[in-house]
Amino acid sequence: MRDLTLCMNYASRRNRSLFYVFSHLSGIPELEEEVSPEGKTIIDRVIRDLGEYADLSIKRSTGEVLYKFITKSGYLKRLISSPSPSDEEKVKNIARFFDIIRSTSNVITHDRVPQFISYLDLLIEAGDDPAAAEIDMEIDAVNVLTVHKAKGLEFPVVIMANLVSQRFPSYFRREGIPLPDPLIKDILPSGNFHLQEERRLFYVGMTRAKKELYFTSARDCGGKRPRKISQFIMEALDLSKADVVPNKVSSLEVIERNAPPVGKEGQREETIPPTEILTLSYRRIDDYLTCPLKYRYVHIIRVPIMQHHAVVYGSALHEAVQKYYRRRLSGEKMGEDELLSVFHNCWTSEGFLSREHEEQRLEEGRKALHRFYQMVQKEKHLPTYVEKEFRFPLENNQIIGRWDRIDIHNGEVCIIDFKSSNVREKKRADKRTKKSLQLALYALAYQKIFGKIPERVELHFLESGLRGVATLTEENLCQTVEKIKEASAGIRVRSYEAKPSYQACRLLTCAYQQVCPYVFLGKR
Ligand code: SF4
């Protein structure tokens, strides 16, 4: 801290940036002598990192640069290892920021940090509120939103803050380049148009409240002059200026505002009561049974992960195959060229080890789809259902999911799931099918909804063209029910103990290996 203060003081006295001072430290005698050896090591690292990330920012996508920074610096690991709810909240905010980066990368031509920053600035300037872009109404928390962002939403309690003149209504700034009158087709309202717009916005803010609405303002909002209360409050409450008496805060109250929040740090999350329905999918159940900590990272705090090349490859293949069947079921045809173009359109150049690696995977995907296309030309029957969603109750849980494909022929039911993983032996394909929790859960769903166990379940391995086939029994489905109950019981009491093992951490390539403090580092 002392070293940083020395450098900052020097920078402000000489009108230099802190970066300049850091990078010229050895040439500034008064700092060279005063800054401690530890401080110099840290400054060296900061300069090195800044250079590295500046270089990376023009070569790699925004998400990749940010992910590298939060993992390499140890920041993400530190946050997820902390028991503090505020650190957990920070991880969730980082995850939301990654969502913004992901959606932005679809609209900017070159997904690089400088372009992303300019785009973000434009959004903020245009009145958008990126920090609140992804508010989650399911979470019981305070949402801080602009009135624009709150449009269409409702909350039990709304607090409208900063209600002082020149903030709400805001100070009217003329358009930089006003539109010439002949170009304006609409009939503009007479009077103070800006004030009317602001009044409408105020009304939108007020009507977001379902039970309670609070207006707040302050005489001191920074600056030299005291602020006047917003005229809209008076209008809304039908008050005159004389009716408004400022609430004077005592000195003790001012001091107490700085006290730490009571009972928040380290507080355990509440359990989910048996009366509440818990919604579970195959992915959630499997993640929990594999490692409860992984479940927490993925589904509770949504720790951001780097896009993996296998996911890009798998989802592009999957989308092409599903689109092919959807078209066939709607009575239309789809040629091989179109199948390949769906695959290419779903492809994103993220997570690959190199350009060559990406080219190799693209080529493998094209070959897999060619094989798939040849194979489906020989199929005598169309699927009965494709991408059909299901949900069924199981005690106090609701199980949801989606069957990739169901074939019903001569009364025999076959549930099929497509896989992009590379399995090249029939014996292994059959074994994986028989042991698949996903297919067992899909068969259970079929039994619950249609009253019978499917005759067959199959995994279709797109890369090799192999089909794994298995039949499931009542006993298999009972075991699946037990697994669902086990996951549900653990999730309800919020038990998220790490279950590190070679299988969970390494073989299944857990995406959190780099940041998880419990990762299994031993041998098989
Ligand atoms: S790295 Fe291993 S212990 Fe850590 S979350 Fe993943 S599976 Fe669990």
Short mmCIF file of N, CA and C in Angstrom, two decimals, residues 6-130:
data_model
loop_
_atom_site.label_atom_id
_atom_site.label_comp_id
_atom_site.label_asym_id
_atom_site.label_seq_id
_atom_site.Cartn_x
_atom_site.Cartn_y
_atom_site.Cartn_z
N LEU A 6 3.15 5.93 -2.84
CA LEU A 6 4.32 6.69 -3.31
C LEU A 6 4.24 6.93 -4.82
N CYS A 7 3.93 5.85 -5.55
CA CYS A 7 3.87 5.95 -7.02
C CYS A 7 2.73 6.86 -7.46
N MET A 8 1.57 6.74 -6.79
CA MET A 8 0.42 7.56 -7.18
C MET A 8 0.69 9.04 -6.90
N ASN A 9 1.31 9.32 -5.76
CA ASN A 9 1.63 10.72 -5.43
C ASN A 9 2.58 11.31 -6.46
N TYR A 10 3.59 10.52 -6.83
CA TYR A 10 4.56 11.00 -7.83
C TYR A 10 3.83 11.28 -9.15
N ALA A 11 2.95 10.32 -9.55
CA ALA A 11 2.23 10.46 -10.82
C ALA A 11 1.37 11.71 -10.81
N SER A 12 0.67 11.98 -9.69
CA SER A 12 -0.23 13.14 -9.69
C SER A 12 0.56 14.45 -9.63
N ARG A 13 1.71 14.45 -8.90
CA ARG A 13 2.53 15.67 -8.85
C ARG A 13 3.08 16.03 -10.22
N ARG A 14 3.48 15.01 -10.99
CA ARG A 14 4.11 15.27 -12.30
C ARG A 14 3.15 15.16 -13.48
N ASN A 15 1.85 15.02 -13.19
CA ASN A 15 0.87 14.84 -14.26
C ASN A 15 1.22 13.69 -15.20
N ARG A 16 1.60 12.59 -14.62
CA ARG A 16 1.91 11.39 -15.41
C ARG A 16 0.88 10.32 -15.08
N SER A 17 0.75 9.34 -15.96
CA SER A 17 -0.16 8.23 -15.64
C SER A 17 0.58 7.25 -14.72
N LEU A 18 -0.19 6.46 -14.00
CA LEU A 18 0.43 5.47 -13.11
C LEU A 18 1.21 4.45 -13.94
N PHE A 19 0.67 4.16 -15.14
CA PHE A 19 1.35 3.21 -16.02
C PHE A 19 2.74 3.74 -16.40
N TYR A 20 2.82 5.06 -16.67
CA TYR A 20 4.11 5.66 -17.02
C TYR A 20 5.09 5.49 -15.86
N VAL A 21 4.60 5.79 -14.64
CA VAL A 21 5.49 5.71 -13.47
C VAL A 21 5.96 4.27 -13.27
N PHE A 22 5.03 3.31 -13.38
CA PHE A 22 5.40 1.90 -13.21
C PHE A 22 6.45 1.49 -14.24
N SER A 23 6.24 1.90 -15.50
CA SER A 23 7.15 1.40 -16.53
C SER A 23 8.48 2.16 -16.57
N HIS A 24 8.57 3.30 -15.85
CA HIS A 24 9.85 4.03 -15.82
C HIS A 24 10.44 4.05 -14.42
N LEU A 25 10.03 3.12 -13.58
CA LEU A 25 10.41 3.15 -12.17
C LEU A 25 11.94 3.21 -11.96
N SER A 26 12.66 2.40 -12.74
CA SER A 26 14.11 2.34 -12.51
C SER A 26 14.80 3.65 -12.89
N GLY A 27 14.11 4.51 -13.67
CA GLY A 27 14.72 5.78 -14.07
C GLY A 27 14.27 6.94 -13.18
N ILE A 28 13.53 6.66 -12.12
CA ILE A 28 13.08 7.74 -11.22
C ILE A 28 13.78 7.53 -9.87
N PRO A 29 14.88 8.26 -9.61
CA PRO A 29 15.71 7.97 -8.43
C PRO A 29 14.93 7.96 -7.12
N GLU A 30 14.01 8.96 -6.92
CA GLU A 30 13.34 9.03 -5.61
C GLU A 30 12.44 7.81 -5.37
N LEU A 31 11.90 7.23 -6.45
CA LEU A 31 11.07 6.03 -6.27
C LEU A 31 11.93 4.78 -6.23
N GLU A 32 12.95 4.76 -7.03
CA GLU A 32 13.85 3.61 -7.10
C GLU A 32 14.38 3.27 -5.69
N GLU A 33 14.66 4.32 -4.91
CA GLU A 33 15.19 4.09 -3.55
C GLU A 33 14.09 3.71 -2.57
N GLU A 34 12.92 4.35 -2.72
CA GLU A 34 11.87 4.21 -1.71
C GLU A 34 11.01 2.94 -1.85
N VAL A 35 10.74 2.54 -3.10
CA VAL A 35 9.82 1.40 -3.29
C VAL A 35 10.51 0.11 -2.85
N SER A 36 9.78 -0.71 -2.08
CA SER A 36 10.35 -1.95 -1.52
C SER A 36 10.61 -2.99 -2.62
N PRO A 37 11.52 -3.96 -2.36
CA PRO A 37 11.78 -5.00 -3.37
C PRO A 37 10.51 -5.78 -3.74
N GLU A 38 9.63 -6.06 -2.72
CA GLU A 38 8.38 -6.80 -3.02
C GLU A 38 7.50 -5.97 -3.96
N GLY A 39 7.45 -4.65 -3.65
CA GLY A 39 6.64 -3.75 -4.48
C GLY A 39 7.14 -3.76 -5.92
N LYS A 40 8.49 -3.76 -6.08
CA LYS A 40 9.05 -3.75 -7.44
C LYS A 40 8.69 -5.03 -8.19
N THR A 41 8.70 -6.16 -7.46
CA THR A 41 8.35 -7.44 -8.11
C THR A 41 6.91 -7.38 -8.60
N ILE A 42 6.02 -6.84 -7.75
CA ILE A 42 4.60 -6.78 -8.15
C ILE A 42 4.43 -5.84 -9.35
N ILE A 43 5.13 -4.69 -9.29
CA ILE A 43 5.01 -3.72 -10.40
C ILE A 43 5.50 -4.35 -11.70
N ASP A 44 6.61 -5.10 -11.62
CA ASP A 44 7.12 -5.80 -12.82
C ASP A 44 6.07 -6.73 -13.39
N ARG A 45 5.40 -7.45 -12.48
CA ARG A 45 4.40 -8.42 -12.93
C ARG A 45 3.21 -7.71 -13.58
N VAL A 46 2.79 -6.58 -12.96
CA VAL A 46 1.66 -5.82 -13.52
C VAL A 46 2.00 -5.36 -14.94
N ILE A 47 3.22 -4.81 -15.11
CA ILE A 47 3.62 -4.30 -16.44
C ILE A 47 3.67 -5.45 -17.45
N ARG A 48 4.23 -6.59 -17.00
CA ARG A 48 4.33 -7.75 -17.90
C ARG A 48 2.92 -8.24 -18.31
N ASP A 49 2.03 -8.34 -17.30
CA ASP A 49 0.66 -8.80 -17.57
C ASP A 49 -0.07 -7.86 -18.51
N LEU A 50 0.09 -6.54 -18.25
CA LEU A 50 -0.61 -5.57 -19.10
C LEU A 50 -0.17 -5.72 -20.56
N GLY A 51 1.16 -5.91 -20.74
CA GLY A 51 1.69 -6.09 -22.10
C GLY A 51 1.11 -7.34 -22.73
N GLU A 52 1.10 -8.42 -21.93
CA GLU A 52 0.62 -9.71 -22.46
C GLU A 52 -0.85 -9.63 -22.85
N TYR A 53 -1.68 -9.00 -21.96
CA TYR A 53 -3.12 -8.94 -22.26
C TYR A 53 -3.42 -7.96 -23.39
N ALA A 54 -2.61 -6.88 -23.48
CA ALA A 54 -2.82 -5.94 -24.59
C ALA A 54 -2.56 -6.66 -25.91
N ASP A 55 -1.52 -7.51 -25.91
CA ASP A 55 -1.18 -8.27 -27.11
C ASP A 55 -2.29 -9.27 -27.44
N LEU A 56 -2.74 -9.95 -26.38
CA LEU A 56 -3.77 -10.99 -26.54
C LEU A 56 -5.10 -10.38 -27.01
N SER A 57 -5.36 -9.13 -26.55
CA SER A 57 -6.67 -8.53 -26.81
C SER A 57 -6.91 -8.27 -28.30
N ILE A 58 -5.84 -8.23 -29.10
CA ILE A 58 -6.08 -8.04 -30.54
C ILE A 58 -6.01 -9.36 -31.30
N LYS A 59 -5.67 -10.44 -30.57
CA LYS A 59 -5.57 -11.74 -31.26
C LYS A 59 -6.71 -12.69 -30.90
N ARG A 60 -7.18 -12.61 -29.66
CA ARG A 60 -8.19 -13.58 -29.20
C ARG A 60 -9.51 -12.88 -28.89
N SER A 61 -10.58 -13.67 -28.77
CA SER A 61 -11.90 -13.08 -28.52
C SER A 61 -11.96 -12.49 -27.11
N THR A 62 -12.93 -11.58 -26.89
CA THR A 62 -13.06 -10.90 -25.60
C THR A 62 -13.23 -11.91 -24.46
N GLY A 63 -14.09 -12.90 -24.67
CA GLY A 63 -14.34 -13.91 -23.64
C GLY A 63 -13.07 -14.66 -23.27
N GLU A 64 -12.27 -15.01 -24.29
CA GLU A 64 -11.04 -15.76 -24.02
C GLU A 64 -10.05 -14.91 -23.20
N VAL A 65 -9.95 -13.61 -23.54
CA VAL A 65 -9.01 -12.74 -22.82
C VAL A 65 -9.43 -12.60 -21.36
N LEU A 66 -10.74 -12.35 -21.17
CA LEU A 66 -11.21 -12.17 -19.80
C LEU A 66 -11.06 -13.46 -19.00
N TYR A 67 -11.39 -14.59 -19.65
CA TYR A 67 -11.29 -15.87 -18.93
C TYR A 67 -9.84 -16.13 -18.53
N LYS A 68 -8.93 -15.84 -19.45
CA LYS A 68 -7.52 -16.07 -19.14
C LYS A 68 -7.09 -15.20 -17.95
N PHE A 69 -7.57 -13.96 -17.96
CA PHE A 69 -7.18 -13.06 -16.87
C PHE A 69 -7.70 -13.56 -15.52
N ILE A 70 -8.99 -13.93 -15.46
CA ILE A 70 -9.54 -14.29 -14.14
C ILE A 70 -9.02 -15.64 -13.65
N THR A 71 -8.56 -16.50 -14.58
CA THR A 71 -8.01 -17.79 -14.11
C THR A 71 -6.52 -17.65 -13.81
N LYS A 72 -5.77 -17.01 -14.72
CA LYS A 72 -4.32 -16.93 -14.53
C LYS A 72 -3.96 -16.08 -13.31
N SER A 73 -4.74 -15.04 -13.07
CA SER A 73 -4.44 -14.18 -11.92
C SER A 73 -4.84 -14.84 -10.60
N GLY A 74 -5.60 -15.93 -10.67
CA GLY A 74 -6.04 -16.61 -9.45
C GLY A 74 -7.28 -15.98 -8.85
N TYR A 75 -7.83 -14.94 -9.53
CA TYR A 75 -8.97 -14.21 -8.96
C TYR A 75 -10.20 -15.12 -8.84
N LEU A 76 -10.49 -15.88 -9.91
CA LEU A 76 -11.68 -16.74 -9.89
C LEU A 76 -11.53 -17.83 -8.82
N LYS A 77 -10.34 -18.39 -8.73
CA LYS A 77 -10.09 -19.46 -7.75
C LYS A 77 -10.30 -18.93 -6.33
N ARG A 78 -9.80 -17.70 -6.10
CA ARG A 78 -9.93 -17.10 -4.78
C ARG A 78 -11.41 -16.88 -4.44
N LEU A 79 -12.17 -16.42 -5.43
CA LEU A 79 -13.59 -16.15 -5.16
C LEU A 79 -14.36 -17.43 -4.89
N ILE A 80 -14.12 -18.48 -5.71
CA ILE A 80 -14.95 -19.68 -5.51
C ILE A 80 -14.50 -20.49 -4.31
N SER A 81 -13.29 -20.21 -3.80
CA SER A 81 -12.85 -20.93 -2.59
C SER A 81 -13.36 -20.23 -1.34
N SER A 82 -13.90 -19.04 -1.50
CA SER A 82 -14.31 -18.26 -0.33
C SER A 82 -15.73 -18.65 0.11
N PRO A 83 -15.96 -18.77 1.42
CA PRO A 83 -17.32 -19.11 1.88
C PRO A 83 -18.24 -17.90 1.93
N SER A 84 -17.71 -16.71 1.63
CA SER A 84 -18.50 -15.49 1.80
C SER A 84 -19.57 -15.34 0.71
N PRO A 85 -20.83 -15.07 1.10
CA PRO A 85 -21.89 -14.86 0.09
C PRO A 85 -21.58 -13.71 -0.86
N SER A 86 -20.84 -12.69 -0.36
CA SER A 86 -20.57 -11.56 -1.26
C SER A 86 -19.60 -11.99 -2.36
N ASP A 87 -18.67 -12.93 -2.05
CA ASP A 87 -17.77 -13.43 -3.10
C ASP A 87 -18.56 -14.29 -4.09
N GLU A 88 -19.53 -15.03 -3.56
CA GLU A 88 -20.37 -15.84 -4.45
C GLU A 88 -21.14 -14.93 -5.40
N GLU A 89 -21.60 -13.81 -4.86
CA GLU A 89 -22.33 -12.84 -5.69
C GLU A 89 -21.42 -12.27 -6.77
N LYS A 90 -20.13 -12.09 -6.41
CA LYS A 90 -19.18 -11.57 -7.42
C LYS A 90 -19.04 -12.57 -8.57
N VAL A 91 -18.98 -13.87 -8.23
CA VAL A 91 -18.85 -14.89 -9.29
C VAL A 91 -20.08 -14.82 -10.21
N LYS A 92 -21.26 -14.66 -9.59
CA LYS A 92 -22.49 -14.60 -10.40
C LYS A 92 -22.45 -13.38 -11.32
N ASN A 93 -21.93 -12.27 -10.80
CA ASN A 93 -21.85 -11.06 -11.64
C ASN A 93 -20.88 -11.26 -12.80
N ILE A 94 -19.77 -11.96 -12.51
CA ILE A 94 -18.81 -12.23 -13.59
C ILE A 94 -19.49 -13.10 -14.65
N ALA A 95 -20.27 -14.09 -14.17
CA ALA A 95 -20.97 -14.98 -15.12
C ALA A 95 -21.93 -14.17 -15.98
N ARG A 96 -22.62 -13.19 -15.36
CA ARG A 96 -23.54 -12.35 -16.13
C ARG A 96 -22.79 -11.51 -17.15
N PHE A 97 -21.60 -11.04 -16.75
CA PHE A 97 -20.80 -10.24 -17.67
C PHE A 97 -20.39 -11.10 -18.88
N PHE A 98 -20.07 -12.38 -18.62
CA PHE A 98 -19.74 -13.28 -19.73
C PHE A 98 -20.94 -13.45 -20.66
N ASP A 99 -22.16 -13.46 -20.09
CA ASP A 99 -23.36 -13.56 -20.93
C ASP A 99 -23.45 -12.35 -21.87
N ILE A 100 -23.12 -11.17 -21.31
CA ILE A 100 -23.17 -9.95 -22.13
C ILE A 100 -22.13 -10.05 -23.25
N ILE A 101 -20.94 -10.52 -22.88
CA ILE A 101 -19.88 -10.65 -23.89
C ILE A 101 -20.34 -11.60 -24.99
N ARG A 102 -20.96 -12.72 -24.58
CA ARG A 102 -21.39 -13.72 -25.56
C ARG A 102 -22.44 -13.13 -26.50
N SER A 103 -23.43 -12.41 -25.93
CA SER A 103 -24.47 -11.88 -26.81
C SER A 103 -23.92 -10.75 -27.68
N THR A 104 -22.95 -9.99 -27.15
CA THR A 104 -22.36 -8.91 -27.94
C THR A 104 -21.55 -9.46 -29.10
N SER A 105 -20.86 -10.59 -28.86
CA SER A 105 -20.00 -11.14 -29.92
C SER A 105 -20.81 -11.51 -31.16
N ASN A 106 -22.13 -11.69 -31.00
CA ASN A 106 -22.96 -12.02 -32.16
C ASN A 106 -23.27 -10.80 -33.02
N VAL A 107 -23.15 -9.59 -32.43
CA VAL A 107 -23.54 -8.40 -33.20
C VAL A 107 -22.35 -7.56 -33.66
N ILE A 108 -21.16 -7.76 -33.08
CA ILE A 108 -20.03 -6.96 -33.57
C ILE A 108 -19.23 -7.77 -34.59
N THR A 109 -18.67 -7.07 -35.56
CA THR A 109 -18.00 -7.77 -36.66
C THR A 109 -16.77 -8.51 -36.17
N HIS A 110 -15.92 -7.83 -35.38
CA HIS A 110 -14.72 -8.49 -34.87
C HIS A 110 -14.81 -8.54 -33.36
N ASP A 111 -14.91 -9.76 -32.84
CA ASP A 111 -15.03 -9.89 -31.39
C ASP A 111 -13.65 -9.77 -30.76
N ARG A 112 -13.23 -8.53 -30.52
CA ARG A 112 -11.96 -8.25 -29.86
C ARG A 112 -12.23 -7.21 -28.77
N VAL A 113 -11.36 -7.18 -27.74
CA VAL A 113 -11.62 -6.30 -26.59
C VAL A 113 -11.86 -4.84 -27.00
N PRO A 114 -11.02 -4.22 -27.86
CA PRO A 114 -11.26 -2.79 -28.17
C PRO A 114 -12.65 -2.57 -28.76
N GLN A 115 -13.10 -3.46 -29.67
CA GLN A 115 -14.42 -3.31 -30.28
C GLN A 115 -15.52 -3.51 -29.23
N PHE A 116 -15.29 -4.48 -28.34
CA PHE A 116 -16.28 -4.76 -27.31
C PHE A 116 -16.46 -3.54 -26.39
N ILE A 117 -15.32 -2.92 -26.00
CA ILE A 117 -15.38 -1.75 -25.11
C ILE A 117 -16.15 -0.62 -25.80
N SER A 118 -15.87 -0.39 -27.10
CA SER A 118 -16.57 0.69 -27.81
C SER A 118 -18.06 0.39 -27.84
N TYR A 119 -18.41 -0.88 -28.09
CA TYR A 119 -19.82 -1.25 -28.17
C TYR A 119 -20.51 -1.05 -26.81
N LEU A 120 -19.79 -1.43 -25.76
CA LEU A 120 -20.34 -1.30 -24.40
C LEU A 120 -20.57 0.18 -24.08
N ASP A 121 -19.59 1.03 -24.46
CA ASP A 121 -19.74 2.47 -24.23
C ASP A 121 -20.96 3.01 -24.96
N LEU A 122 -21.14 2.54 -26.21
CA LEU A 122 -22.28 3.01 -27.00
C LEU A 122 -23.59 2.63 -26.33
N LEU A 123 -23.64 1.38 -25.82
CA LEU A 123 -24.85 0.91 -25.15
C LEU A 123 -25.17 1.78 -23.95
N ILE A 124 -24.14 2.07 -23.16
CA ILE A 124 -24.35 2.86 -21.94
C ILE A 124 -24.80 4.27 -22.32
N GLU A 125 -24.14 4.82 -23.36
CA GLU A 125 -24.49 6.17 -23.80
C GLU A 125 -25.94 6.23 -24.28
N ALA A 126 -26.39 5.13 -24.91
CA ALA A 126 -27.76 5.10 -25.45
C ALA A 126 -28.79 4.82 -24.37
N GLY A 127 -28.34 4.75 -23.11
CA GLY A 127 -29.29 4.57 -22.02
C GLY A 127 -29.47 3.13 -21.60
N ASP A 128 -28.71 2.20 -22.21
CA ASP A 128 -28.83 0.81 -21.80
C ASP A 128 -28.08 0.62 -20.49
N ASP A 129 -28.35 -0.50 -19.85
CA ASP A 129 -27.74 -0.75 -18.56
C ASP A 129 -27.18 -2.16 -18.57
N PRO A 130 -25.98 -2.35 -19.17
CA PRO A 130 -25.47 -3.71 -19.34
C PRO A 130 -25.36 -4.48 -18.04
#
